PDB file of C-alpha atoms in Angstrom:
ATOM      1  CA  MET A  27     111.416 123.964  99.465  1.00 92.00           C
ATOM      2  CA  LEU A  28     115.428 124.682  99.135  1.00 97.00           C
ATOM      3  CA  HIS A  29     117.650 123.080  96.396  1.00 97.00           C
ATOM      4  CA  ASN A  30     120.896 121.736  95.602  1.00 97.00           C
ATOM      5  CA  PHE A  31     123.482 125.265  95.850  1.00 97.00           C
ATOM      6  CA  ASP A  32     121.401 127.278  97.802  1.00 98.00           C
ATOM      7  CA  LEU A  33     123.099 129.695 100.015  1.00 97.00           C
ATOM      8  CA  VAL A  34     121.462 129.378 103.315  1.00 97.00           C
ATOM      9  CA  ALA A  35     121.978 131.070 107.265  1.00 97.00           C
ATOM     10  CA  LEU A  36     121.734 128.985 110.272  1.00 97.00           C
ATOM     11  CA  ALA A  37     118.813 129.887 112.268  1.00 98.00           C
ATOM     12  CA  VAL A  38     120.337 127.564 115.587  1.00 98.00           C
ATOM     13  CA  THR A  39     122.716 126.795 117.205  1.00 97.00           C
ATOM     14  CA  LEU A  40     124.800 124.374 117.122  1.00 95.00           C
ATOM     15  CA  PRO A  41     128.012 123.943 119.087  1.00 94.00           C
ATOM     16  CA  GLU A  42     128.779 120.564 118.624  1.00 92.00           C
ATOM     17  CA  HIS A  43     129.849 121.926 115.273  1.00 89.00           C
ATOM     18  CA  ASP A  44     130.518 125.664 116.748  1.00 87.00           C
ATOM     19  CA  LEU A  45     127.605 126.893 114.739  1.00 91.00           C
ATOM     20  CA  VAL A  46     125.674 129.881 115.469  1.00 93.00           C
ATOM     21  CA  PRO A  47     123.044 131.855 113.934  1.00 96.00           C
ATOM     22  CA  GLY A  48     123.548 133.704 110.843  1.00 95.00           C
ATOM     23  CA  ALA A  49     126.542 130.905 109.898  1.00 93.00           C
ATOM     24  CA  LEU A  50     126.398 130.713 105.964  1.00 93.00           C
ATOM     25  CA  GLY A  51     126.393 127.530 104.129  1.00 94.00           C
ATOM     26  CA  THR A  52     125.122 125.555 101.614  1.00 95.00           C
ATOM     27  CA  VAL A  53     122.872 123.004 100.518  1.00 98.00           C
ATOM     28  CA  VAL A  54     124.472 120.055  98.848  1.00 97.00           C
ATOM     29  CA  GLU A  55     121.739 117.280  99.170  1.00 97.00           C
ATOM     30  CA  VAL A  56     118.125 117.608  99.528  1.00 98.00           C
ATOM     31  CA  TYR A  57     115.904 114.807 101.456  1.00 97.00           C
ATOM     32  CA  THR A  58     111.688 114.749 101.484  1.00 95.00           C
ATOM     33  CA  ASP A  59     111.527 111.234 102.162  1.00 93.00           C
ATOM     34  CA  PRO A  60     110.795 111.012 105.241  1.00 93.00           C
ATOM     35  CA  LYS A  61     110.346 114.187 106.037  1.00 95.00           C
ATOM     36  CA  GLU A  62     112.469 117.065 104.283  1.00 97.00           C
ATOM     37  CA  ALA A  63     115.550 117.845 105.483  1.00 98.00           C
ATOM     38  CA  TYR A  64     119.275 119.252 104.509  1.00 98.00           C
ATOM     39  CA  HIS A  65     122.398 118.248 104.420  1.00 97.00           C
ATOM     40  CA  VAL A  66     124.564 121.430 104.647  1.00 97.00           C
ATOM     41  CA  GLU A  67     128.130 122.517 104.495  1.00 95.00           C
ATOM     42  CA  PHE A  68     129.351 125.637 106.539  1.00 92.00           C
ATOM     43  CA  GLY A  69     132.091 127.644 106.084  1.00 83.00           C
ATOM     44  CA  ALA A  70     134.493 127.556 108.934  1.00 76.00           C
ATOM     45  CA  SER A  71     136.551 130.761 110.558  1.00 71.00           C
ATOM     46  CA  ASP A  72     139.754 128.982 109.108  1.00 78.00           C
ATOM     47  CA  GLY A  73     139.153 128.219 105.619  1.00 76.00           C
ATOM     48  CA  GLY A  74     137.951 124.719 106.203  1.00 76.00           C
ATOM     49  CA  VAL A  75     134.573 123.446 106.306  1.00 73.00           C
ATOM     50  CA  THR A  76     132.597 121.847 108.639  1.00 75.00           C
ATOM     51  CA  PRO A  77     131.290 118.398 108.522  1.00 74.00           C
ATOM     52  CA  LEU A  78     127.898 117.897 106.776  1.00 89.00           C
ATOM     53  CA  VAL A  79     125.491 118.770 109.400  1.00 96.00           C
ATOM     54  CA  ARG A  80     121.614 117.652 109.045  1.00 97.00           C
ATOM     55  CA  LEU A  81     118.650 120.647 109.048  1.00 98.00           C
ATOM     56  CA  GLY A  82     115.238 120.495 109.170  1.00 97.00           C
ATOM     57  CA  PRO A  83     113.187 123.498 107.205  1.00 97.00           C
ATOM     58  CA  ASP A  84     112.913 125.626 110.286  1.00 97.00           C
ATOM     59  CA  GLU A  85     117.005 125.368 111.289  1.00 98.00           C
ATOM     60  CA  VAL A  86     118.469 126.798 108.031  1.00 98.00           C
ATOM     61  CA  HIS A  87     116.867 130.369 106.179  1.00 97.00           C
ATOM     62  CA  LYS A  88     117.873 130.835 102.385  1.00 97.00           C
ATOM     63  CA  LEU A  89     119.502 134.223 101.249  1.00 96.00           C
ATOM     64  CA  GLY A  90     118.567 135.318  98.442  1.00 86.00           C
ATOM     65  CA  ARG A  91     116.014 135.079  95.795  1.00 72.00           C
TER      66      ARG A  91
END
């Protein structure tokens, strides 16, 4: 399970957000009910950030420890 502020890499393509696998993001909210999910904020190529994206555990991979 991921935790708030974990650094993650996207495992899927999200064309509606212009995100591709490998995009780096930070978990900003963790949900366990009714099922495990995460709100992740990704960095944008222009230096900004994308809207929060709600993802399942199979859609992101934790980086580091």
